């Protein structure tokens, strides 16, 4: 709308500037909110990625240990069987 034309008549002379100011504040507030949500999303995404990486590292480490234990057990079992024979 043409706010300048609307503002020529009462009560719009006082109400339109207040309305436009409120619109500007709302836009600024929306921008700040959007920025905050994006920042939160980025922080959460980064935290989740690190958590998943930590879990992968732990599982890989444990998997290696279990494989090592299994290998040692098989070797010991084979050695015992060889001694019995």
mmCIF file with all atom_site columns, N, CA, C and O in Angstrom, residues 27-59:
data_model
loop_
_atom_site.group_PDB
_atom_site.id
_atom_site.type_symbol
_atom_site.label_atom_id
_atom_site.label_alt_id
_atom_site.label_comp_id
_atom_site.label_asym_id
_atom_site.label_entity_id
_atom_site.label_seq_id
_atom_site.pdbx_PDB_ins_code
_atom_site.Cartn_x
_atom_site.Cartn_y
_atom_site.Cartn_z
_atom_site.occupancy
_atom_site.B_iso_or_equiv
_atom_site.pdbx_formal_charge
_atom_site.auth_seq_id
_atom_site.auth_comp_id
_atom_site.auth_asym_id
_atom_site.auth_atom_id
_atom_site.pdbx_PDB_model_num
ATOM 1   N N  . UNK A 1 27 ? 10.069 -7.652  11.804 1.00 0.00 ? 27 UNK A N  1
ATOM 2   C CA . UNK A 1 27 ? 11.018 -8.201  10.829 1.00 0.00 ? 27 UNK A CA 1
ATOM 3   C C  . UNK A 1 27 ? 12.383 -8.432  11.465 1.00 0.00 ? 27 UNK A C  1
ATOM 4   O O  . UNK A 1 27 ? 13.020 -9.465  11.234 1.00 0.00 ? 27 UNK A O  1
ATOM 5   N N  . UNK A 1 28 ? 12.840 -7.482  12.269 1.00 0.00 ? 28 UNK A N  1
ATOM 6   C CA . UNK A 1 28 ? 14.119 -7.646  12.966 1.00 0.00 ? 28 UNK A CA 1
ATOM 7   C C  . UNK A 1 28 ? 14.063 -8.831  13.930 1.00 0.00 ? 28 UNK A C  1
ATOM 8   O O  . UNK A 1 28 ? 15.000 -9.613  14.022 1.00 0.00 ? 28 UNK A O  1
ATOM 9   N N  . UNK A 1 29 ? 12.949 -8.951  14.627 1.00 0.00 ? 29 UNK A N  1
ATOM 10  C CA . UNK A 1 29 ? 12.771 -10.057 15.566 1.00 0.00 ? 29 UNK A CA 1
ATOM 11  C C  . UNK A 1 29 ? 12.762 -11.395 14.822 1.00 0.00 ? 29 UNK A C  1
ATOM 12  O O  . UNK A 1 29 ? 13.379 -12.367 15.260 1.00 0.00 ? 29 UNK A O  1
ATOM 13  N N  . UNK A 1 30 ? 12.059 -11.445 13.701 1.00 0.00 ? 30 UNK A N  1
ATOM 14  C CA . UNK A 1 30 ? 12.039 -12.667 12.894 1.00 0.00 ? 30 UNK A CA 1
ATOM 15  C C  . UNK A 1 30 ? 13.429 -13.034 12.408 1.00 0.00 ? 30 UNK A C  1
ATOM 16  O O  . UNK A 1 30 ? 13.806 -14.213 12.399 1.00 0.00 ? 30 UNK A O  1
ATOM 17  N N  . UNK A 1 31 ? 14.191 -12.023 12.010 1.00 0.00 ? 31 UNK A N  1
ATOM 18  C CA . UNK A 1 31 ? 15.558 -12.271 11.541 1.00 0.00 ? 31 UNK A CA 1
ATOM 19  C C  . UNK A 1 31 ? 16.422 -12.826 12.677 1.00 0.00 ? 31 UNK A C  1
ATOM 20  O O  . UNK A 1 31 ? 17.165 -13.790 12.491 1.00 0.00 ? 31 UNK A O  1
ATOM 21  N N  . UNK A 1 32 ? 16.325 -12.215 13.855 1.00 0.00 ? 32 UNK A N  1
ATOM 22  C CA . UNK A 1 32 ? 17.091 -12.705 15.003 1.00 0.00 ? 32 UNK A CA 1
ATOM 23  C C  . UNK A 1 32 ? 16.678 -14.123 15.374 1.00 0.00 ? 32 UNK A C  1
ATOM 24  O O  . UNK A 1 32 ? 17.520 -14.964 15.680 1.00 0.00 ? 32 UNK A O  1
ATOM 25  N N  . UNK A 1 33 ? 15.390 -14.397 15.336 1.00 0.00 ? 33 UNK A N  1
ATOM 26  C CA . UNK A 1 33 ? 14.893 -15.738 15.652 1.00 0.00 ? 33 UNK A CA 1
ATOM 27  C C  . UNK A 1 33 ? 15.423 -16.760 14.641 1.00 0.00 ? 33 UNK A C  1
ATOM 28  O O  . UNK A 1 33 ? 15.896 -17.829 15.021 1.00 0.00 ? 33 UNK A O  1
ATOM 29  N N  . UNK A 1 34 ? 15.339 -16.425 13.362 1.00 0.00 ? 34 UNK A N  1
ATOM 30  C CA . UNK A 1 34 ? 15.825 -17.325 12.318 1.00 0.00 ? 34 UNK A CA 1
ATOM 31  C C  . UNK A 1 34 ? 17.314 -17.591 12.486 1.00 0.00 ? 34 UNK A C  1
ATOM 32  O O  . UNK A 1 34 ? 17.772 -18.740 12.386 1.00 0.00 ? 34 UNK A O  1
ATOM 33  N N  . UNK A 1 35 ? 18.083 -16.553 12.779 1.00 0.00 ? 35 UNK A N  1
ATOM 34  C CA . UNK A 1 35 ? 19.520 -16.709 12.994 1.00 0.00 ? 35 UNK A CA 1
ATOM 35  C C  . UNK A 1 35 ? 19.797 -17.603 14.196 1.00 0.00 ? 35 UNK A C  1
ATOM 36  O O  . UNK A 1 35 ? 20.649 -18.492 14.142 1.00 0.00 ? 35 UNK A O  1
ATOM 37  N N  . UNK A 1 36 ? 19.044 -17.398 15.264 1.00 0.00 ? 36 UNK A N  1
ATOM 38  C CA . UNK A 1 36 ? 19.230 -18.211 16.470 1.00 0.00 ? 36 UNK A CA 1
ATOM 39  C C  . UNK A 1 36 ? 18.902 -19.677 16.204 1.00 0.00 ? 36 UNK A C  1
ATOM 40  O O  . UNK A 1 36 ? 19.622 -20.576 16.647 1.00 0.00 ? 36 UNK A O  1
ATOM 41  N N  . UNK A 1 37 ? 17.827 -19.927 15.467 1.00 0.00 ? 37 UNK A N  1
ATOM 42  C CA . UNK A 1 37 ? 17.449 -21.307 15.146 1.00 0.00 ? 37 UNK A CA 1
ATOM 43  C C  . UNK A 1 37 ? 18.513 -21.960 14.259 1.00 0.00 ? 37 UNK A C  1
ATOM 44  O O  . UNK A 1 37 ? 18.874 -23.127 14.459 1.00 0.00 ? 37 UNK A O  1
ATOM 45  N N  . UNK A 1 38 ? 19.025 -21.219 13.291 1.00 0.00 ? 38 UNK A N  1
ATOM 46  C CA . UNK A 1 38 ? 20.080 -21.760 12.430 1.00 0.00 ? 38 UNK A CA 1
ATOM 47  C C  . UNK A 1 38 ? 21.345 -22.060 13.234 1.00 0.00 ? 38 UNK A C  1
ATOM 48  O O  . UNK A 1 38 ? 21.977 -23.101 13.035 1.00 0.00 ? 38 UNK A O  1
ATOM 49  N N  . UNK A 1 39 ? 21.709 -21.158 14.140 1.00 0.00 ? 39 UNK A N  1
ATOM 50  C CA . UNK A 1 39 ? 22.880 -21.388 14.988 1.00 0.00 ? 39 UNK A CA 1
ATOM 51  C C  . UNK A 1 39 ? 22.685 -22.620 15.868 1.00 0.00 ? 39 UNK A C  1
ATOM 52  O O  . UNK A 1 39 ? 23.596 -23.437 16.028 1.00 0.00 ? 39 UNK A O  1
ATOM 53  N N  . UNK A 1 40 ? 21.496 -22.752 16.433 1.00 0.00 ? 40 UNK A N  1
ATOM 54  C CA . UNK A 1 40 ? 21.190 -23.912 17.264 1.00 0.00 ? 40 UNK A CA 1
ATOM 55  C C  . UNK A 1 40 ? 21.255 -25.192 16.444 1.00 0.00 ? 40 UNK A C  1
ATOM 56  O O  . UNK A 1 40 ? 21.830 -26.200 16.878 1.00 0.00 ? 40 UNK A O  1
ATOM 57  N N  . UNK A 1 41 ? 20.686 -25.153 15.258 1.00 0.00 ? 41 UNK A N  1
ATOM 58  C CA . UNK A 1 41 ? 20.713 -26.324 14.375 1.00 0.00 ? 41 UNK A CA 1
ATOM 59  C C  . UNK A 1 41 ? 22.138 -26.718 14.032 1.00 0.00 ? 41 UNK A C  1
ATOM 60  O O  . UNK A 1 41 ? 22.492 -27.904 14.069 1.00 0.00 ? 41 UNK A O  1
ATOM 61  N N  . UNK A 1 42 ? 22.979 -25.723 13.718 1.00 0.00 ? 42 UNK A N  1
ATOM 62  C CA . UNK A 1 42 ? 24.380 -26.014 13.395 1.00 0.00 ? 42 UNK A CA 1
ATOM 63  C C  . UNK A 1 42 ? 25.111 -26.612 14.589 1.00 0.00 ? 42 UNK A C  1
ATOM 64  O O  . UNK A 1 42 ? 25.876 -27.564 14.448 1.00 0.00 ? 42 UNK A O  1
ATOM 65  N N  . UNK A 1 43 ? 24.862 -26.049 15.771 1.00 0.00 ? 43 UNK A N  1
ATOM 66  C CA . UNK A 1 43 ? 25.518 -26.556 16.976 1.00 0.00 ? 43 UNK A CA 1
ATOM 67  C C  . UNK A 1 43 ? 25.075 -27.989 17.269 1.00 0.00 ? 43 UNK A C  1
ATOM 68  O O  . UNK A 1 43 ? 25.903 -28.849 17.602 1.00 0.00 ? 43 UNK A O  1
ATOM 69  N N  . UNK A 1 44 ? 23.775 -28.251 17.154 1.00 0.00 ? 44 UNK A N  1
ATOM 70  C CA . UNK A 1 44 ? 23.274 -29.601 17.395 1.00 0.00 ? 44 UNK A CA 1
ATOM 71  C C  . UNK A 1 44 ? 23.824 -30.580 16.366 1.00 0.00 ? 44 UNK A C  1
ATOM 72  O O  . UNK A 1 44 ? 24.213 -31.698 16.718 1.00 0.00 ? 44 UNK A O  1
ATOM 73  N N  . UNK A 1 45 ? 23.847 -30.174 15.111 1.00 0.00 ? 45 UNK A N  1
ATOM 74  C CA . UNK A 1 45 ? 24.371 -31.048 14.065 1.00 0.00 ? 45 UNK A CA 1
ATOM 75  C C  . UNK A 1 45 ? 25.832 -31.395 14.339 1.00 0.00 ? 45 UNK A C  1
ATOM 76  O O  . UNK A 1 45 ? 26.235 -32.551 14.221 1.00 0.00 ? 45 UNK A O  1
ATOM 77  N N  . UNK A 1 46 ? 26.605 -30.384 14.714 1.00 0.00 ? 46 UNK A N  1
ATOM 78  C CA . UNK A 1 46 ? 28.027 -30.612 15.007 1.00 0.00 ? 46 UNK A CA 1
ATOM 79  C C  . UNK A 1 46 ? 28.186 -31.550 16.203 1.00 0.00 ? 46 UNK A C  1
ATOM 80  O O  . UNK A 1 46 ? 28.988 -32.480 16.179 1.00 0.00 ? 46 UNK A O  1
ATOM 81  N N  . UNK A 1 47 ? 27.395 -31.313 17.253 1.00 0.00 ? 47 UNK A N  1
ATOM 82  C CA . UNK A 1 47 ? 27.458 -32.163 18.439 1.00 0.00 ? 47 UNK A CA 1
ATOM 83  C C  . UNK A 1 47 ? 27.072 -33.600 18.133 1.00 0.00 ? 47 UNK A C  1
ATOM 84  O O  . UNK A 1 47 ? 27.707 -34.543 18.614 1.00 0.00 ? 47 UNK A O  1
ATOM 85  N N  . UNK A 1 48 ? 26.038 -33.777 17.325 1.00 0.00 ? 48 UNK A N  1
ATOM 86  C CA . UNK A 1 48 ? 25.589 -35.121 16.960 1.00 0.00 ? 48 UNK A CA 1
ATOM 87  C C  . UNK A 1 48 ? 26.642 -35.815 16.116 1.00 0.00 ? 48 UNK A C  1
ATOM 88  O O  . UNK A 1 48 ? 26.921 -37.009 16.310 1.00 0.00 ? 48 UNK A O  1
ATOM 89  N N  . UNK A 1 49 ? 27.250 -35.087 15.182 1.00 0.00 ? 49 UNK A N  1
ATOM 90  C CA . UNK A 1 49 ? 28.309 -35.682 14.359 1.00 0.00 ? 49 UNK A CA 1
ATOM 91  C C  . UNK A 1 49 ? 29.474 -36.153 15.224 1.00 0.00 ? 49 UNK A C  1
ATOM 92  O O  . UNK A 1 49 ? 30.013 -37.246 15.019 1.00 0.00 ? 49 UNK A O  1
ATOM 93  N N  . UNK A 1 50 ? 29.854 -35.349 16.209 1.00 0.00 ? 50 UNK A N  1
ATOM 94  C CA . UNK A 1 50 ? 30.949 -35.742 17.099 1.00 0.00 ? 50 UNK A CA 1
ATOM 95  C C  . UNK A 1 50 ? 30.562 -36.947 17.945 1.00 0.00 ? 50 UNK A C  1
ATOM 96  O O  . UNK A 1 50 ? 31.370 -37.840 18.172 1.00 0.00 ? 50 UNK A O  1
ATOM 97  N N  . UNK A 1 51 ? 29.322 -36.981 18.412 1.00 0.00 ? 51 UNK A N  1
ATOM 98  C CA . UNK A 1 51 ? 28.853 -38.115 19.206 1.00 0.00 ? 51 UNK A CA 1
ATOM 99  C C  . UNK A 1 51 ? 28.859 -39.396 18.373 1.00 0.00 ? 51 UNK A C  1
ATOM 100 O O  . UNK A 1 51 ? 29.319 -40.448 18.837 1.00 0.00 ? 51 UNK A O  1
ATOM 101 N N  . UNK A 1 52 ? 28.380 -39.315 17.150 1.00 0.00 ? 52 UNK A N  1
ATOM 102 C CA . UNK A 1 52 ? 28.379 -40.488 16.270 1.00 0.00 ? 52 UNK A CA 1
ATOM 103 C C  . UNK A 1 52 ? 29.805 -40.938 15.986 1.00 0.00 ? 52 UNK A C  1
ATOM 104 O O  . UNK A 1 52 ? 30.099 -42.141 16.008 1.00 0.00 ? 52 UNK A O  1
ATOM 105 N N  . UNK A 1 53 ? 30.710 -39.991 15.756 1.00 0.00 ? 53 UNK A N  1
ATOM 106 C CA . UNK A 1 53 ? 32.109 -40.348 15.502 1.00 0.00 ? 53 UNK A CA 1
ATOM 107 C C  . UNK A 1 53 ? 32.713 -41.037 16.722 1.00 0.00 ? 53 UNK A C  1
ATOM 108 O O  . UNK A 1 53 ? 33.436 -42.021 16.592 1.00 0.00 ? 53 UNK A O  1
ATOM 109 N N  . UNK A 1 54 ? 32.412 -40.544 17.910 1.00 0.00 ? 54 UNK A N  1
ATOM 110 C CA . UNK A 1 54 ? 32.913 -41.160 19.141 1.00 0.00 ? 54 UNK A CA 1
ATOM 111 C C  . UNK A 1 54 ? 32.382 -42.582 19.277 1.00 0.00 ? 54 UNK A C  1
ATOM 112 O O  . UNK A 1 54 ? 33.139 -43.501 19.617 1.00 0.00 ? 54 UNK A O  1
ATOM 113 N N  . UNK A 1 55 ? 31.093 -42.762 18.991 1.00 0.00 ? 55 UNK A N  1
ATOM 114 C CA . UNK A 1 55 ? 30.517 -44.102 19.060 1.00 0.00 ? 55 UNK A CA 1
ATOM 115 C C  . UNK A 1 55 ? 31.164 -45.038 18.043 1.00 0.00 ? 55 UNK A C  1
ATOM 116 O O  . UNK A 1 55 ? 31.456 -46.202 18.354 1.00 0.00 ? 55 UNK A O  1
ATOM 117 N N  . UNK A 1 56 ? 31.399 -44.546 16.831 1.00 0.00 ? 56 UNK A N  1
ATOM 118 C CA . UNK A 1 56 ? 32.068 -45.357 15.817 1.00 0.00 ? 56 UNK A CA 1
ATOM 119 C C  . UNK A 1 56 ? 33.464 -45.753 16.279 1.00 0.00 ? 56 UNK A C  1
ATOM 120 O O  . UNK A 1 56 ? 33.877 -46.910 16.114 1.00 0.00 ? 56 UNK A O  1
ATOM 121 N N  . UNK A 1 57 ? 34.191 -44.802 16.851 1.00 0.00 ? 57 UNK A N  1
ATOM 122 C CA . UNK A 1 57 ? 35.540 -45.090 17.339 1.00 0.00 ? 57 UNK A CA 1
ATOM 123 C C  . UNK A 1 57 ? 35.517 -46.147 18.439 1.00 0.00 ? 57 UNK A C  1
ATOM 124 O O  . UNK A 1 57 ? 36.342 -47.061 18.449 1.00 0.00 ? 57 UNK A O  1
ATOM 125 N N  . UNK A 1 58 ? 34.564 -46.018 19.362 1.00 0.00 ? 58 UNK A N  1
ATOM 126 C CA . UNK A 1 58 ? 34.448 -46.992 20.446 1.00 0.00 ? 58 UNK A CA 1
ATOM 127 C C  . UNK A 1 58 ? 34.106 -48.381 19.918 1.00 0.00 ? 58 UNK A C  1
ATOM 128 O O  . UNK A 1 58 ? 34.706 -49.385 20.334 1.00 0.00 ? 58 UNK A O  1
ATOM 129 N N  . UNK A 1 59 ? 33.146 -48.431 19.013 1.00 0.00 ? 59 UNK A N  1
ATOM 130 C CA . UNK A 1 59 ? 32.769 -49.725 18.454 1.00 0.00 ? 59 UNK A CA 1
ATOM 131 C C  . UNK A 1 59 ? 33.918 -50.352 17.680 1.00 0.00 ? 59 UNK A C  1
ATOM 132 O O  . UNK A 1 59 ? 34.161 -51.561 17.772 1.00 0.00 ? 59 UNK A O  1
#
